CSV table of C-alpha atoms in Angstrom, one decimal:
chain,number,residue,atom,x,y,z
U,26,MET,CA,-38.3,65.4,-12.7
U,27,ALA,CA,-41.2,63.0,-12.3
U,28,ALA,CA,-43.4,62.1,-15.2
U,29,ALA,CA,-46.5,64.2,-15.0
U,30,THR,CA,-50.1,63.2,-15.8
U,31,VAL,CA,-51.2,65.1,-18.9
U,32,THR,CA,-54.8,65.6,-19.8
U,33,SER,CA,-54.9,65.5,-23.6
U,34,ALA,CA,-58.6,65.8,-24.4
U,35,THR,CA,-61.9,66.5,-22.6
U,36,PHE,CA,-65.5,66.2,-23.6
U,37,SER,CA,-69.0,66.9,-22.1
U,38,THR,CA,-71.5,64.2,-22.5
U,39,PRO,CA,-75.2,64.9,-23.2
U,40,HIS,CA,-76.3,62.9,-20.1
U,41,THR,CA,-74.5,61.7,-17.0
U,42,SER,CA,-71.8,59.2,-18.1
U,43,ASP,CA,-71.1,56.0,-16.2
U,44,ALA,CA,-68.9,53.7,-18.4
U,45,VAL,CA,-66.2,53.9,-21.0
U,46,ALA,CA,-64.7,51.1,-23.2
U,47,CYS,CA,-61.7,51.5,-25.5
U,48,CYS,CA,-61.5,49.2,-28.5
U,49,LYS,CA,-58.2,47.3,-28.7
U,50,GLN,CA,-58.8,46.2,-32.3
U,51,ARG,CA,-59.4,49.9,-33.3
U,52,PRO,CA,-57.4,52.0,-30.8
U,53,ASP,CA,-58.7,55.2,-32.4
U,54,PHE,CA,-62.3,54.4,-31.2
U,55,LEU,CA,-63.9,54.3,-27.8
U,56,VAL,CA,-67.5,54.2,-26.5
U,57,CYS,CA,-69.0,56.2,-23.6
U,58,ALA,CA,-72.2,55.0,-21.9
U,59,THR,CA,-74.6,57.4,-20.4
U,60,TYR,CA,-77.6,56.9,-18.0
U,61,GLN,CA,-79.9,59.4,-16.5
U,62,LEU,CA,-83.1,59.1,-14.4
U,63,MET,CA,-85.7,61.7,-15.5
U,64,LYS,CA,-87.1,62.3,-12.0
U,65,GLU,CA,-89.4,65.1,-13.1
U,66,GLU,CA,-91.4,62.8,-15.3
U,67,VAL,CA,-94.3,60.7,-14.1
U,68,PRO,CA,-93.5,57.9,-13.9
U,69,PRO,CA,-89.7,58.6,-13.8
U,70,ARG,CA,-88.0,57.5,-17.0
U,71,ARG,CA,-84.4,56.1,-17.5
U,72,VAL,CA,-82.7,57.5,-20.6
U,73,GLY,CA,-79.2,57.4,-22.1
U,74,GLU,CA,-77.2,56.3,-25.1
U,75,LEU,CA,-73.9,54.8,-26.4
U,76,LEU,CA,-71.6,57.4,-27.8
U,77,LEU,CA,-69.1,56.2,-30.4
U,78,ILE,CA,-66.1,58.5,-30.1
U,79,SER,CA,-63.1,58.9,-32.5
U,80,ARG,CA,-59.7,59.9,-31.2
U,81,ALA,CA,-58.8,61.5,-34.6
U,82,THR,CA,-55.7,63.1,-32.9
U,83,THR,CA,-54.3,62.8,-29.4
U,84,ASP,CA,-56.1,66.0,-28.3
U,85,THR,CA,-59.3,65.7,-30.2
U,86,LEU,CA,-62.5,63.7,-29.3
U,87,GLU,CA,-65.3,63.6,-31.9
U,88,VAL,CA,-68.7,61.9,-31.5
U,89,VAL,CA,-69.1,59.8,-34.6
U,90,GLN,CA,-72.5,58.2,-33.7
U,91,SER,CA,-75.0,57.9,-30.9
U,92,VAL,CA,-76.9,54.6,-30.6
U,93,GLY,CA,-79.5,53.2,-28.3
U,94,GLU,CA,-81.0,56.6,-27.6
U,95,GLY,CA,-83.7,56.5,-25.0
U,96,THR,CA,-82.3,53.5,-23.1
U,97,GLY,CA,-79.9,54.0,-20.1
U,98,VAL,CA,-76.6,52.1,-20.4
U,99,LEU,CA,-75.1,50.9,-17.2
U,100,ASP,CA,-72.1,49.0,-18.6
U,101,CYS,CA,-70.4,48.3,-21.9
U,102,ALA,CA,-67.5,46.1,-23.0
U,103,TRP,CA,-65.8,45.0,-26.2
U,104,TYR,CA,-65.3,41.3,-26.9
U,105,GLU,CA,-61.5,40.9,-27.1
U,106,SER,CA,-61.3,38.7,-30.2
U,107,ASP,CA,-58.6,38.5,-32.9
U,108,ARG,CA,-57.3,41.8,-34.2
U,109,ASN,CA,-58.6,40.9,-37.7
U,110,ALA,CA,-62.1,40.1,-36.5
U,111,GLN,CA,-64.9,42.6,-36.6
U,112,PRO,CA,-65.1,44.4,-33.2
U,113,LEU,CA,-68.2,43.4,-31.1
U,114,LEU,CA,-69.6,45.5,-28.4
U,115,GLY,CA,-72.0,44.5,-25.7
U,116,ALA,CA,-74.2,46.9,-23.5
U,117,ALA,CA,-76.0,46.2,-20.3
U,118,CYS,CA,-79.1,48.4,-20.3
U,119,SER,CA,-81.8,49.8,-18.1
U,120,ASP,CA,-84.5,48.0,-20.2
U,121,GLY,CA,-83.2,44.7,-18.8
U,122,CYS,CA,-81.6,43.7,-22.1
U,123,LEU,CA,-78.2,42.9,-23.5
U,124,HIS,CA,-77.7,44.9,-26.7
U,125,LEU,CA,-75.1,43.9,-29.2
U,126,TYR,CA,-73.3,46.1,-31.8
U,127,SER,CA,-70.6,45.4,-34.4
U,128,LEU,CA,-68.1,48.2,-35.4
U,129,GLU,CA,-68.2,48.4,-39.2
U,130,ALA,CA,-65.8,51.0,-40.6
U,131,ASP,CA,-66.7,54.0,-38.4
U,132,HIS,CA,-70.2,53.1,-37.3
U,133,LEU,CA,-71.9,50.7,-34.9
U,134,VAL,CA,-74.5,48.4,-36.4
U,135,SER,CA,-77.0,46.5,-34.3
U,136,SER,CA,-76.2,42.8,-34.0
U,137,GLY,CA,-79.3,41.8,-31.9
U,138,SER,CA,-80.4,41.8,-28.3
U,139,GLN,CA,-81.4,39.4,-25.6
U,140,THR,CA,-84.0,40.1,-22.9
U,141,CYS,CA,-83.0,39.1,-19.4
U,142,PRO,CA,-86.3,38.0,-17.7
U,143,ASP,CA,-87.1,39.7,-14.4
U,144,ALA,CA,-83.8,41.5,-14.4
U,145,GLY,CA,-85.1,45.0,-13.6
U,146,VAL,CA,-82.0,46.8,-14.7
U,147,CYS,CA,-78.9,45.0,-16.2
U,148,MET,CA,-76.0,46.4,-14.2
U,149,ALA,CA,-72.7,44.7,-15.3
U,150,LEU,CA,-71.5,42.8,-18.3
U,151,ALA,CA,-68.6,40.4,-18.8
U,152,TRP,CA,-67.3,38.4,-21.8
U,153,SER,CA,-65.8,35.0,-21.8
U,154,LYS,CA,-62.1,34.6,-22.8
U,155,PRO,CA,-61.3,35.1,-26.6
U,156,SER,CA,-60.1,31.6,-27.0
U,157,ALA,CA,-63.6,30.2,-26.4
U,158,SER,CA,-65.3,28.4,-29.3
U,159,ARG,CA,-67.8,31.3,-29.5
U,160,PRO,CA,-68.5,34.3,-27.2
U,161,ARG,CA,-70.6,34.0,-24.1
U,162,ALA,CA,-71.7,37.0,-22.0
U,163,ALA,CA,-72.6,37.1,-18.3
U,164,LEU,CA,-74.8,39.9,-16.8
U,165,SER,CA,-75.8,41.0,-13.3
U,166,SER,CA,-79.0,42.8,-12.4
U,167,THR,CA,-80.7,44.9,-9.8
U,168,ALA,CA,-83.0,41.8,-9.1
U,169,GLY,CA,-79.9,39.9,-7.9
U,170,ARG,CA,-80.1,37.5,-10.8
U,171,LEU,CA,-77.3,36.5,-13.1
U,172,TYR,CA,-77.7,35.7,-16.8
U,173,LEU,CA,-75.6,33.6,-19.2
U,174,VAL,CA,-76.0,34.4,-22.9
U,175,ASP,CA,-74.5,32.4,-25.8
U,176,LEU,CA,-73.7,34.1,-29.1
U,177,SER,CA,-74.3,31.9,-32.1
U,178,GLU,CA,-74.6,32.6,-35.8
U,179,ASN,CA,-78.3,33.0,-35.3
U,180,GLY,CA,-77.8,35.7,-32.7
U,181,PRO,CA,-77.8,35.8,-28.8
U,182,ARG,CA,-79.6,33.0,-26.8
U,183,LEU,CA,-80.2,32.9,-23.1
U,184,LEU,CA,-78.6,29.8,-21.7
U,185,GLN,CA,-79.3,30.1,-18.0
U,186,ASP,CA,-80.4,32.6,-15.3
U,187,TRP,CA,-80.5,32.1,-11.5
U,188,ASP,CA,-80.9,33.9,-8.2
U,189,ALA,CA,-77.4,34.8,-7.0
U,190,HIS,CA,-77.9,37.7,-4.5
U,191,THR,CA,-80.5,38.8,-2.1
U,192,LEU,CA,-79.9,42.4,-3.0
U,193,GLU,CA,-78.8,44.2,-6.2
U,194,GLY,CA,-76.1,42.4,-8.2
U,195,TRP,CA,-73.5,44.9,-9.0
U,196,ALA,CA,-70.7,42.8,-10.5
U,197,VAL,CA,-69.9,39.8,-12.7
U,198,ALA,CA,-66.8,38.3,-14.3
U,199,PHE,CA,-65.6,35.2,-16.1
U,200,ASP,CA,-62.4,33.5,-14.9
U,201,PRO,CA,-59.9,34.1,-17.8
U,202,SER,CA,-58.5,30.6,-17.5
U,203,ASP,CA,-61.8,28.8,-17.1
U,204,ASP,CA,-65.0,29.7,-19.0
U,205,ASN,CA,-66.9,27.5,-16.7
U,206,THR,CA,-66.2,29.7,-13.7
U,207,VAL,CA,-68.0,33.0,-13.0
U,208,TYR,CA,-67.6,35.4,-10.1
U,209,SER,CA,-70.4,37.7,-8.8
U,210,GLY,CA,-70.7,40.4,-6.3
U,211,GLY,CA,-73.7,42.3,-4.9
U,212,ASP,CA,-75.0,44.8,-2.4
U,213,ASP,CA,-75.4,42.0,0.1
U,214,CYS,CA,-71.6,42.1,0.5
U,215,LEU,CA,-71.2,38.7,-1.0
U,216,PHE,CA,-68.3,37.8,-3.3
U,217,GLN,CA,-69.1,34.4,-4.9
U,218,ARG,CA,-67.7,31.8,-7.3
U,219,TRP,CA,-70.0,29.7,-9.5
U,220,ASP,CA,-69.4,26.5,-11.6
U,221,LEU,CA,-71.5,26.7,-14.8
U,222,ARG,CA,-71.1,23.1,-15.8
U,223,CYS,CA,-73.9,22.0,-13.6
U,224,SER,CA,-76.4,24.4,-15.2
U,225,LEU,CA,-75.2,23.6,-18.7
U,226,GLN,CA,-75.5,19.8,-18.3
U,227,ASP,CA,-78.8,19.3,-16.4
U,228,GLY,CA,-80.5,22.7,-16.4
U,229,ASP,CA,-80.1,23.3,-12.7
U,230,ALA,CA,-78.7,26.5,-11.2
U,231,PRO,CA,-74.9,26.6,-11.3
U,232,GLN,CA,-73.0,25.2,-8.3
U,233,LEU,CA,-71.8,27.7,-5.7
U,234,THR,CA,-68.1,26.7,-5.2
U,235,GLY,CA,-66.9,29.6,-3.0
U,236,SER,CA,-68.3,32.5,-1.1
U,237,ASN,CA,-67.2,35.3,1.2
U,238,ARG,CA,-69.5,37.6,3.1
U,239,ARG,CA,-67.2,38.9,5.9
U,240,SER,CA,-64.4,40.7,4.1
U,241,HIS,CA,-66.3,43.5,2.3
U,242,ARG,CA,-67.8,45.9,4.8
U,243,ALA,CA,-70.2,47.2,2.1
U,244,GLY,CA,-71.5,46.1,-1.3
U,245,VAL,CA,-69.2,44.5,-3.9
U,246,CYS,CA,-69.2,46.9,-6.8
U,247,CYS,CA,-66.8,45.3,-9.3
U,248,ILE,CA,-64.8,42.1,-10.0
U,249,SER,CA,-61.7,42.0,-12.3
U,250,PRO,CA,-59.5,38.9,-12.7
U,251,HIS,CA,-55.9,39.6,-13.4
U,252,PRO,CA,-55.1,39.0,-17.2
U,253,THR,CA,-51.8,37.2,-16.7
U,254,ARG,CA,-51.5,36.1,-13.0
U,255,PRO,CA,-53.4,32.8,-12.6
U,256,PHE,CA,-55.8,32.6,-9.6
U,257,GLN,CA,-55.6,36.3,-8.9
U,258,VAL,CA,-58.8,38.3,-8.8
U,259,ALA,CA,-59.4,42.0,-7.7
U,260,THR,CA,-62.6,43.3,-6.2
U,261,GLY,CA,-63.8,46.8,-5.5
U,262,SER,CA,-66.3,47.8,-2.8
U,263,TYR,CA,-68.4,50.7,-1.5
U,264,ASP,CA,-66.1,50.4,1.6
U,265,GLU,CA,-63.4,52.3,-0.4
U,266,THR,CA,-61.1,49.3,-0.6
U,267,PHE,CA,-59.3,47.5,-3.5
U,268,ARG,CA,-58.7,43.9,-2.6
U,269,LEU,CA,-56.6,41.2,-4.3
U,270,TRP,CA,-57.7,37.5,-3.8
U,271,ASP,CA,-56.3,34.1,-4.5
U,272,CYS,CA,-59.4,32.6,-6.0
U,273,ARG,CA,-58.5,29.1,-4.9
U,274,GLN,CA,-59.6,30.2,-1.4
U,275,LEU,CA,-62.0,33.0,-0.6
U,276,LYS,CA,-61.7,33.1,3.1
U,277,ALA,CA,-59.8,36.4,3.1
U,278,PRO,CA,-58.0,38.7,0.5
U,279,VAL,CA,-54.3,38.5,0.1
U,280,HIS,CA,-53.8,42.3,-0.2
U,281,GLU,CA,-55.9,45.4,0.5
U,282,VAL,CA,-55.4,49.1,-0.5
U,283,SER,CA,-57.6,52.0,0.6
U,284,CYS,CA,-58.6,54.2,-2.4
U,285,GLY,CA,-60.5,57.0,-0.6
U,286,GLY,CA,-63.8,56.3,-2.3
U,287,GLY,CA,-66.1,53.5,-3.3
U,288,VAL,CA,-64.2,51.4,-5.9
U,289,TRP,CA,-66.8,51.1,-8.7
U,290,ARG,CA,-64.6,49.8,-11.5
U,291,ILE,CA,-61.2,48.1,-11.9
U,292,LYS,CA,-59.4,47.7,-15.3
U,293,TRP,CA,-56.1,46.0,-15.7
U,294,HIS,CA,-53.7,47.1,-18.4
U,295,SER,CA,-53.4,44.3,-21.0
U,296,LEU,CA,-49.8,45.2,-22.1
U,297,MET,CA,-48.5,46.4,-18.7
U,298,PRO,CA,-50.5,44.1,-16.4
U,299,GLU,CA,-48.8,45.4,-13.3
U,300,TYR,CA,-51.0,48.5,-13.5
U,301,ALA,CA,-54.7,48.7,-12.7
U,302,LEU,CA,-57.1,51.6,-13.1
U,303,THR,CA,-59.8,52.3,-10.6
U,304,ALA,CA,-62.9,54.6,-10.6
U,305,CYS,CA,-63.4,55.6,-7.0
U,306,MET,CA,-66.7,57.4,-7.0
U,307,HIS,CA,-66.4,60.7,-5.0
U,308,ALA,CA,-62.6,60.4,-4.7
U,309,GLY,CA,-61.7,60.5,-8.4
U,310,PHE,CA,-59.5,57.9,-10.2
U,311,THR,CA,-56.4,56.1,-9.2
U,312,VAL,CA,-53.7,54.0,-10.9
U,313,LEU,CA,-52.5,51.1,-8.8
U,314,HIS,CA,-49.2,49.4,-9.3
U,315,LEU,CA,-48.1,45.8,-8.4
U,316,ASP,CA,-44.5,45.4,-7.3
U,317,GLN,CA,-42.5,42.2,-8.0
U,318,THR,CA,-44.1,40.4,-5.0
U,319,GLY,CA,-47.6,41.2,-6.3
U,320,SER,CA,-48.3,43.8,-3.6
U,321,PRO,CA,-50.4,46.7,-4.8
U,322,SER,CA,-49.9,50.4,-4.0
U,323,VAL,CA,-51.3,53.7,-5.3
U,324,HIS,CA,-49.1,55.0,-8.2
U,325,ALA,CA,-51.1,58.1,-9.0
U,326,THR,CA,-54.5,59.7,-8.5
U,327,TYR,CA,-56.5,61.9,-10.9
U,328,ILE,CA,-59.1,64.4,-9.5
U,329,ALA,CA,-59.5,66.8,-12.4
U,330,HIS,CA,-63.1,65.4,-12.7
U,331,GLY,CA,-65.2,62.8,-10.9
U,332,SER,CA,-64.7,64.0,-7.4
U,333,GLY,CA,-66.6,66.0,-4.8
U,334,THR,CA,-70.2,66.2,-5.8
U,335,ALA,CA,-69.5,64.2,-9.0
U,336,LEU,CA,-69.0,60.4,-9.1
U,337,ALA,CA,-66.1,58.6,-10.9
U,338,TYR,CA,-67.8,55.7,-12.5
U,339,GLY,CA,-66.2,54.8,-15.8
U,340,VAL,CA,-62.6,54.0,-16.7
U,341,ASP,CA,-60.5,52.0,-19.2
U,342,TRP,CA,-57.1,51.8,-20.8
U,343,VAL,CA,-56.4,53.1,-24.3
U,344,HIS,CA,-54.3,50.5,-26.1
U,345,SER,CA,-50.6,51.7,-26.0
U,346,GLU,CA,-47.3,50.1,-25.6
U,347,GLU,CA,-45.4,53.3,-24.7
U,348,GLU,CA,-47.5,55.2,-22.2
U,349,LEU,CA,-50.2,54.7,-19.6
U,350,ILE,CA,-53.2,56.3,-21.5
U,351,ALA,CA,-56.5,56.2,-19.7
U,352,ALA,CA,-60.1,57.2,-20.6
U,353,SER,CA,-62.4,58.2,-17.7
U,354,CYS,CA,-65.9,59.4,-17.3
U,355,SER,CA,-68.0,60.6,-14.4
U,356,PHE,CA,-71.5,61.0,-13.2
U,357,TYR,CA,-73.3,64.4,-12.6
U,358,ASP,CA,-70.5,66.5,-14.1
U,359,GLN,CA,-71.0,64.7,-17.4
U,360,ALA,CA,-67.3,64.6,-18.2
U,361,LEU,CA,-65.0,62.4,-20.3
U,362,HIS,CA,-61.3,62.8,-20.1
U,363,ILE,CA,-58.3,61.3,-21.9
U,364,ARG,CA,-55.0,61.5,-20.0
U,365,SER,CA,-51.5,60.0,-20.2
U,366,ARG,CA,-48.5,59.3,-18.0
U,367,LYS,CA,-45.2,57.5,-18.4
U,368,PRO,CA,-44.8,54.2,-16.5
U,369,ALA,CA,-42.9,54.2,-13.2
U,370,CYS,CA,-39.9,52.4,-14.7
U,371,TYR,CA,-38.6,52.6,-18.2
U,372,ARG,CA,-37.7,49.1,-19.3
U,373,PRO,CA,-35.1,49.1,-22.1
U,374,ALA,CA,-35.8,46.6,-24.9
U,375,LYS,CA,-32.3,45.1,-24.7
U,376,LEU,CA,-29.0,45.8,-22.8
U,377,ARG,CA,-25.9,45.1,-24.8
U,378,ARG,CA,-22.3,44.9,-23.8
U,379,ASN,CA,-19.6,46.4,-26.0
U,380,ARG,CA,-17.1,43.6,-25.9
U,381,GLN,CA,-14.4,45.6,-27.6
U,382,ARG,CA,-14.4,48.5,-25.2
U,383,ASN,CA,-15.8,46.5,-22.2
U,384,THR,CA,-18.4,49.3,-21.7
U,385,ARG,CA,-20.5,49.4,-18.5
U,386,PHE,CA,-24.1,50.4,-18.6
U,387,ILE,CA,-26.0,52.3,-16.0
U,388,LEU,CA,-29.8,51.5,-15.7
U,389,VAL,CA,-31.8,54.2,-13.9
U,390,ILE,CA,-34.7,52.8,-11.7
U,391,ALA,CA,-37.5,55.1,-10.7
U,392,VAL,CA,-38.6,54.6,-7.1
U,393,PRO,CA,-41.9,56.2,-5.9
U,394,LYS,CA,-41.5,59.0,-3.5
U,395,PRO,CA,-44.7,60.8,-2.2
U,396,GLY,CA,-45.3,64.3,-3.4
U,397,GLU,CA,-48.1,66.8,-4.2
U,398,ARG,CA,-48.9,69.3,-6.9
U,399,ALA,CA,-51.5,72.0,-6.8
U,400,ASP,CA,-52.7,71.5,-10.4
U,401,GLY,CA,-55.6,69.1,-10.0
U,402,TYR,CA,-53.4,66.0,-9.9
U,403,SER,CA,-52.0,64.2,-6.9
U,404,LEU,CA,-48.7,62.7,-8.1
U,405,HIS,CA,-45.9,60.6,-6.7
U,406,ASP,CA,-42.5,62.0,-7.5
U,407,ARG,CA,-39.6,59.6,-8.3
U,408,LEU,CA,-36.2,59.2,-6.7
U,409,PHE,CA,-33.9,58.0,-9.4
U,410,ILE,CA,-31.3,55.4,-8.3
U,411,PRO,CA,-28.5,54.4,-10.7
U,412,VAL,CA,-27.7,50.7,-10.8
U,413,LEU,CA,-24.5,49.5,-12.5
U,414,ILE,CA,-24.9,46.8,-15.1
U,415,LEU,CA,-21.6,44.9,-15.6
């Protein structure tokens, strides 16, 4: 039998939800961001909040705290520092600000904020790599501008901002191997690479070192560098395609996978980096798998929420070494789900030979085989093939 996707917990958010972030330092906590435009008010007002949620048990979600009420949150992310450090959360908000919070015991405490001038709405947030001397954050905005914020002992400080896109800037990401490199994407279909050293040295705008306008047939919604494969970056687009790039040349992607809906977010698994989660707007959520050659394919889809009239917007991995546990949230239906699934292949920690009995071991490899289930999940059954280990 194939490993099934199991929904362990569900929750209804007070406003439409658009982002979720799981804390690796405290795996029992996650945050869900909400944003809603109050169209009936004159002028229309953007509201929302950050919900700190505890996973007290595998099937229970409990809201511990709501912060930032009255401000719509478009993106949120934890700074991935040392496990013993105090967890730090950043939020890109509709008031054009970066808001910072530290997780102390079981509550979020404000750690300051930074206004992004002429931003309109801050859309996406990215953190520099944990090995950096101190955290830096990059933000994109509906004005098409990018912002670089430094976090010092005295609080956040705006280092640089510049015009990067002619339309809304949907996506931003640091290169995990080089904090001086930032990627951006926008509604103008541009996927760009920037060198920050120019701006930090002489105050000018960062140097554009690479750009692609032709490959994405619609706006670039998200950018996610691979955590362990150097030079590999994934992008998602309104054109419903997941793309893998070699960032050393941006003329064309290396691989493309159709996901059935606009790919709004991509999250790689930190412990099993051959897996990526995607939130695909009206088509629900997918799990993608990279084979040994680095070629991606759809491993599973999840349509129990965030499909049809709803929009799958937020997704993240729950820190686990044994299972693929994902948190997802969606717009309009105001839903947050936690679900789990066994990886495609079980990898034994160690294979030993019994020298006295000359025992032979058989390793079972699970190979994807397309299949369907009528229970809200579109799964891929497995054909089990025994391989003799001498």
